[in-house]
Amino acid sequence: MRSVVISLGGSIISMEKLNLELMKSVSSTLQKINTYDKYGIVVGGGRLARTYISDLKAYNVNDNILDEIGINATRINALALTTFFDDVNSKIPTTINDAAEMIHNYRYVIMGGTEPGHTTDTVSTLFAERIGAKILINATSVDGVYSEDPRKFKNAKKFDKISYDDAIKISVNNSIGAGTNVFMDITSLTIAKRAGIKIFVINGMDMDEYINILNYERCNGTVIS
Ligand SMILES: Nc1ncnc2c1ncn2[C@@H]1O[C@H](COP(=O)(O)OP(=O)(O)OP(=O)(O)O)[C@@H](O)[C@H]1O
Ligand SMILES: [Mg+2]
């Protein structure tokens, strides 16, 4: 069974509005490609999650509850995405165990977060590790991994490829302080390293990227291995 996991960043799904065009494009692109038998798709929280979290933060709600609220937002996004697929789960699994069971029954298993303290990036690497997927597509709002956050530093340099350890160093440097955005968190990169999962960080709006990775393991983003 050849399987692949896609971490679909909430940043490109839940924007000012729900990005239905992107959901449609991703589903039709994936449903055309037969190089893989099974697809795990983990959807992030995006604007929906961040709106609730930042509003409630003003009332000193504790981070564990904020995470729980964010997780529920990711599940709403995940459920919305399922409506564009056939041969897909209709209930959103809440654990990796349940998702791993479901993948036997469906070609596509779509989920959101699992528990407080874990980002959906971490969920996606754990899911990949569990089902033996050797590649993970991290589809997000930036077109690869840079030396620094490209939104803040104009001179940041983009990498074509990078080691797990160097990606972890960059992730640490960009994760200092609350409410930071980073291409992937340290835990997710550590899981990928121990499982030997090759990560492709791509602009998730560019359908050619998915096609080239799934067919040829090539992309214009960054490969972490
Ligand atoms: N070194 C870096 N290289 C690339 N992007 C970086 C880096 N450091 C920080 N970033 C930021 O990471 C952002 C992507 O992460 P973000 O969490 O915002 O999106 P997402 O993971 O797609 O969405 P969500 O977390 O809602 O699922 C980019 O917009 C970029 O500004
Ligand atoms: Mg993120």
GROMACS .gro file of C-alpha atoms and ligand atoms in nm:
model
  257
    1MET     CA    1   0.000   0.000   0.000
    2ARG     CA    2   0.158   0.327  -0.113
    3SER     CA    3   0.042   0.612   0.104
    4VAL     CA    4   0.113   0.981   0.131
    5VAL     CA    5   0.014   1.246   0.383
    6ILE     CA    6  -0.066   1.607   0.303
    7SER     CA    7  -0.063   1.877   0.568
    8LEU     CA    8  -0.299   2.136   0.424
    9GLY     CA    9  -0.227   2.461   0.602
   10GLY     CA   10  -0.527   2.638   0.748
   11SER     CA   11  -0.369   2.959   0.616
   12ILE     CA   12  -0.478   2.867   0.261
   13ILE     CA   13  -0.813   2.704   0.351
   14SER     CA   14  -0.966   2.940   0.605
   15MET     CA   15  -0.882   3.289   0.488
   16GLU     CA   16  -1.107   3.594   0.494
   17LYS     CA   17  -1.359   3.352   0.347
   18LEU     CA   18  -1.352   2.977   0.319
   19ASN     CA   19  -1.131   2.901   0.017
   20LEU     CA   20  -1.372   2.670  -0.165
   21GLU     CA   21  -1.187   2.710  -0.496
   22LEU     CA   22  -0.873   2.569  -0.339
   23MET     CA   23  -1.064   2.278  -0.183
   24LYS     CA   24  -1.210   2.197  -0.524
   25SER     CA   25  -0.871   2.221  -0.698
   26VAL     CA   26  -0.694   2.003  -0.441
   27SER     CA   27  -0.963   1.737  -0.460
   28SER     CA   28  -0.971   1.722  -0.840
   29THR     CA   29  -0.589   1.723  -0.859
   30LEU     CA   30  -0.548   1.440  -0.607
   31GLN     CA   31  -0.832   1.235  -0.752
   32LYS     CA   32  -0.656   1.235  -1.091
   33ILE     CA   33  -0.330   1.088  -0.961
   34ASN     CA   34  -0.297   0.711  -0.920
   35THR     CA   35   0.062   0.677  -0.800
   36TYR     CA   36  -0.063   0.645  -0.442
   37ASP     CA   37  -0.332   0.415  -0.299
   38LYS     CA   38  -0.408   0.606   0.020
   39TYR     CA   39  -0.407   0.973   0.112
   40GLY     CA   40  -0.409   1.115   0.462
   41ILE     CA   41  -0.499   1.485   0.467
   42VAL     CA   42  -0.457   1.692   0.783
   43VAL     CA   43  -0.617   2.034   0.773
   44GLY     CA   44  -0.507   2.332   0.984
   45GLY     CA   45  -0.709   2.599   1.158
   46GLY     CA   46  -0.631   2.918   0.968
   47ARG     CA   47  -0.833   3.233   1.021
   48LEU     CA   48  -1.123   3.050   1.188
   49ALA     CA   49  -0.900   2.917   1.466
   50ARG     CA   50  -0.697   3.233   1.505
   51THR     CA   51  -1.003   3.458   1.534
   52TYR     CA   52  -1.146   3.255   1.823
   53ILE     CA   53  -0.808   3.221   1.991
   54SER     CA   54  -0.714   3.587   1.975
   55ASP     CA   55  -1.060   3.703   2.087
   56LEU     CA   56  -1.064   3.466   2.386
   57LYS     CA   57  -0.703   3.536   2.477
   58ALA     CA   58  -0.811   3.887   2.571
   59TYR     CA   59  -1.016   3.724   2.849
   60ASN     CA   60  -0.722   3.523   2.987
   61VAL     CA   61  -0.866   3.187   2.880
   62ASN     CA   62  -0.599   2.924   2.943
   63ASP     CA   63  -0.389   2.793   2.654
   64ASN     CA   64  -0.513   2.437   2.688
   65ILE     CA   65  -0.871   2.547   2.627
   66LEU     CA   66  -0.757   2.777   2.346
   67ASP     CA   67  -0.583   2.480   2.184
   68GLU     CA   68  -0.902   2.276   2.223
   69ILE     CA   69  -1.098   2.553   2.049
   70GLY     CA   70  -0.837   2.569   1.773
   71ILE     CA   71  -0.863   2.191   1.729
   72ASN     CA   72  -1.238   2.216   1.686
   73ALA     CA   73  -1.181   2.481   1.418
   74THR     CA   74  -0.945   2.245   1.232
   75ARG     CA   75  -1.216   1.977   1.243
   76ILE     CA   76  -1.472   2.213   1.093
   77ASN     CA   77  -1.225   2.290   0.812
   78ALA     CA   78  -1.159   1.916   0.769
   79LEU     CA   79  -1.530   1.835   0.750
   80ALA     CA   80  -1.579   2.110   0.492
   81LEU     CA   81  -1.301   1.956   0.280
   82THR     CA   82  -1.455   1.606   0.292
   83THR     CA   83  -1.756   1.734   0.097
   84PHE     CA   84  -1.530   1.767  -0.213
   85PHE     CA   85  -1.411   1.405  -0.209
   86ASP     CA   86  -1.551   1.061  -0.288
   87ASP     CA   87  -1.432   0.751  -0.103
   88VAL     CA   88  -1.367   0.960   0.208
   89ASN     CA   89  -1.454   0.945   0.580
   90SER     CA   90  -1.770   1.125   0.688
   91LYS     CA   91  -1.674   1.150   1.057
   92ILE     CA   92  -1.357   1.331   1.150
   93PRO     CA   93  -1.124   1.105   1.351
   94THR     CA   94  -1.000   1.259   1.676
   95THR     CA   95  -0.694   1.038   1.726
   96ILE     CA   96  -0.418   0.894   1.508
   97ASN     CA   97  -0.538   0.545   1.609
   98ASP     CA   98  -0.883   0.613   1.467
   99ALA     CA   99  -0.741   0.772   1.153
  100ALA     CA  100  -0.510   0.473   1.100
  101GLU     CA  101  -0.810   0.239   1.122
  102MET     CA  102  -1.015   0.449   0.883
  103ILE     CA  103  -0.747   0.445   0.614
  104HIS     CA  104  -0.829   0.075   0.558
  105ASN     CA  105  -1.182   0.170   0.461
  106TYR     CA  106  -1.134   0.484   0.255
  107ARG     CA  107  -0.890   0.607  -0.007
  108TYR     CA  108  -0.887   0.953   0.156
  109VAL     CA  109  -0.889   1.015   0.530
  110ILE     CA  110  -0.927   1.379   0.623
  111MET     CA  111  -0.874   1.503   0.979
  112GLY     CA  112  -0.779   1.806   1.184
  113GLY     CA  113  -0.598   1.830   1.515
  114THR     CA  114  -0.595   1.572   1.794
  115GLU     CA  115  -0.506   1.716   2.131
  116PRO     CA  116  -0.377   2.033   2.298
  117GLY     CA  117  -0.003   2.089   2.259
  118HIS     CA  118   0.012   1.924   1.916
  119THR     CA  119  -0.007   2.133   1.599
  120THR     CA  120  -0.166   1.989   1.287
  121ASP     CA  121   0.189   1.973   1.144
  122THR     CA  122   0.273   1.728   1.420
  123VAL     CA  123  -0.049   1.534   1.362
  124SER     CA  124   0.045   1.500   0.994
  125THR     CA  125   0.393   1.360   1.064
  126LEU     CA  126   0.253   1.119   1.326
  127PHE     CA  127  -0.013   1.004   1.080
  128ALA     CA  128   0.255   0.956   0.810
  129GLU     CA  129   0.476   0.762   1.051
  130ARG     CA  130   0.186   0.539   1.158
  131ILE     CA  131   0.073   0.442   0.809
  132GLY     CA  132   0.427   0.411   0.673
  133ALA     CA  133   0.406   0.707   0.435
  134LYS     CA  134   0.754   0.801   0.320
  135ILE     CA  135   0.664   1.143   0.187
  136LEU     CA  136   0.471   1.431   0.336
  137ILE     CA  137   0.352   1.738   0.151
  138ASN     CA  138   0.336   2.049   0.367
  139ALA     CA  139   0.110   2.277   0.164
  140THR     CA  140   0.112   2.627   0.303
  141SER     CA  141   0.105   2.999   0.231
  142VAL     CA  142   0.479   3.032   0.171
  143ASP     CA  143   0.664   2.866  -0.119
  144GLY     CA  144   0.935   2.694   0.085
  145VAL     CA  145   1.166   2.717   0.383
  146TYR     CA  146   1.370   3.036   0.414
  147SER     CA  147   1.666   3.132   0.632
  148GLU     CA  148   1.427   3.365   0.819
  149ASP     CA  149   1.056   3.445   0.803
  150PRO     CA  150   1.025   3.586   0.448
  151ARG     CA  151   0.729   3.803   0.555
  152LYS     CA  152   0.952   3.987   0.799
  153PHE     CA  153   1.293   3.971   0.627
  154LYS     CA  154   1.309   4.072   0.260
  155ASN     CA  155   1.660   3.928   0.222
  156ALA     CA  156   1.570   3.584   0.358
  157LYS     CA  157   1.720   3.309   0.142
  158LYS     CA  158   1.510   3.018   0.016
  159PHE     CA  159   1.646   2.663   0.036
  160ASP     CA  160   1.588   2.400  -0.236
  161LYS     CA  161   1.676   2.133   0.016
  162ILE     CA  162   1.774   2.129   0.379
  163SER     CA  163   1.853   1.869   0.648
  164TYR     CA  164   1.613   1.790   0.934
  165ASP     CA  165   1.859   1.939   1.182
  166ASP     CA  166   1.895   2.268   0.993
  167ALA     CA  167   1.515   2.292   0.951
  168ILE     CA  168   1.477   2.237   1.326
  169LYS     CA  169   1.729   2.517   1.398
  170ILE     CA  170   1.537   2.761   1.174
  171SER     CA  171   1.205   2.655   1.326
  172VAL     CA  172   1.340   2.717   1.679
  173ASN     CA  173   1.465   3.064   1.583
  174ASN     CA  174   1.124   3.157   1.444
  175SER     CA  175   0.920   3.008   1.728
  176ILE     CA  176   1.041   3.239   2.005
  177GLY     CA  177   0.754   3.448   2.139
  178ALA     CA  178   0.381   3.385   2.149
  179GLY     CA  179   0.158   3.369   1.844
  180THR     CA  180   0.440   3.318   1.595
  181ASN     CA  181   0.381   3.157   1.256
  182VAL     CA  182   0.636   2.908   1.134
  183PHE     CA  183   0.652   2.672   0.833
  184MET     CA  184   0.655   2.365   1.064
  185ASP     CA  185   0.706   2.325   1.437
  186ILE     CA  186   0.997   2.148   1.602
  187THR     CA  187   0.801   1.842   1.720
  188SER     CA  188   0.673   1.769   1.370
  189LEU     CA  189   1.026   1.793   1.227
  190THR     CA  190   1.162   1.565   1.499
  191ILE     CA  191   0.902   1.298   1.422
  192ALA     CA  192   0.981   1.325   1.049
  193LYS     CA  193   1.350   1.283   1.125
  194ARG     CA  194   1.306   0.970   1.336
  195ALA     CA  195   1.072   0.814   1.078
  196GLY     CA  196   1.280   0.922   0.776
  197ILE     CA  197   0.986   1.099   0.614
  198LYS     CA  198   1.081   1.327   0.325
  199ILE     CA  199   0.896   1.659   0.356
  200PHE     CA  200   0.807   1.885   0.064
  201VAL     CA  201   0.721   2.239   0.177
  202ILE     CA  202   0.527   2.401  -0.106
  203ASN     CA  203   0.298   2.683  -0.203
  204GLY     CA  204  -0.026   2.494  -0.151
  205MET     CA  205  -0.211   2.706  -0.407
  206ASP     CA  206   0.003   2.574  -0.693
  207MET     CA  207  -0.151   2.250  -0.822
  208ASP     CA  208   0.156   2.171  -1.037
  209GLU     CA  209   0.352   2.129  -0.716
  210TYR     CA  210   0.127   1.846  -0.596
  211ILE     CA  211   0.135   1.683  -0.940
  212ASN     CA  212   0.515   1.695  -0.966
  213ILE     CA  213   0.569   1.563  -0.614
  214LEU     CA  214   0.320   1.279  -0.645
  215ASN     CA  215   0.454   1.175  -0.986
  216TYR     CA  216   0.826   1.256  -0.968
  217GLU     CA  217   0.909   1.360  -0.609
  218ARG     CA  218   1.017   1.700  -0.740
  219CYS     CA  219   0.903   2.050  -0.646
  220ASN     CA  220   0.991   2.419  -0.660
  221GLY     CA  221   0.960   2.447  -0.282
  222THR     CA  222   1.195   2.301  -0.021
  223VAL     CA  223   1.271   1.935   0.043
  224ILE     CA  224   1.354   1.849   0.404
  225SER     CA  225   1.533   1.514   0.438
  226LIG     N1  226   1.196   3.032   0.802
  226LIG     C1  227   1.074   3.040   0.749
  226LIG     N2  228   1.052   2.994   0.622
  226LIG     C2  229   0.927   2.999   0.568
  226LIG     N3  230   0.820   3.050   0.633
  226LIG     C3  231   0.836   3.094   0.758
  226LIG     C4  232   0.962   3.091   0.822
  226LIG     N4  233   0.948   3.142   0.948
  226LIG     C5  234   0.820   3.176   0.962
  226LIG     N5  235   0.751   3.151   0.847
  226LIG     C6  236   0.609   3.183   0.830
  226LIG     O1  237   0.531   3.066   0.836
  226LIG     C7  238   0.406   3.097   0.777
  226LIG     C8  239   0.330   2.971   0.748
  226LIG     O2  240   0.284   2.915   0.871
  226LIG     P1  241   0.132   2.937   0.923
  226LIG     O3  242   0.122   2.862   1.052
  226LIG     O4  243   0.097   3.081   0.918
  226LIG     O5  244   0.049   2.867   0.809
  226LIG     P2  245  -0.016   2.722   0.801
  226LIG     O6  246   0.061   2.626   0.882
  226LIG     O7  247  -0.032   2.698   0.655
  226LIG     O8  248  -0.161   2.748   0.863
  226LIG     P3  249  -0.227   2.685   0.997
  226LIG     O9  250  -0.121   2.696   1.105
  226LIG    O10  251  -0.346   2.768   1.022
  226LIG    O11  252  -0.258   2.544   0.960
  226LIG     C9  253   0.445   3.175   0.654
  226LIG    O12  254   0.345   3.265   0.617
  226LIG    C10  255   0.575   3.247   0.695
  226LIG    O13  256   0.552   3.384   0.716
  227MG      MG  257   0.086   2.647   1.099
   0.00000   0.00000   0.00000
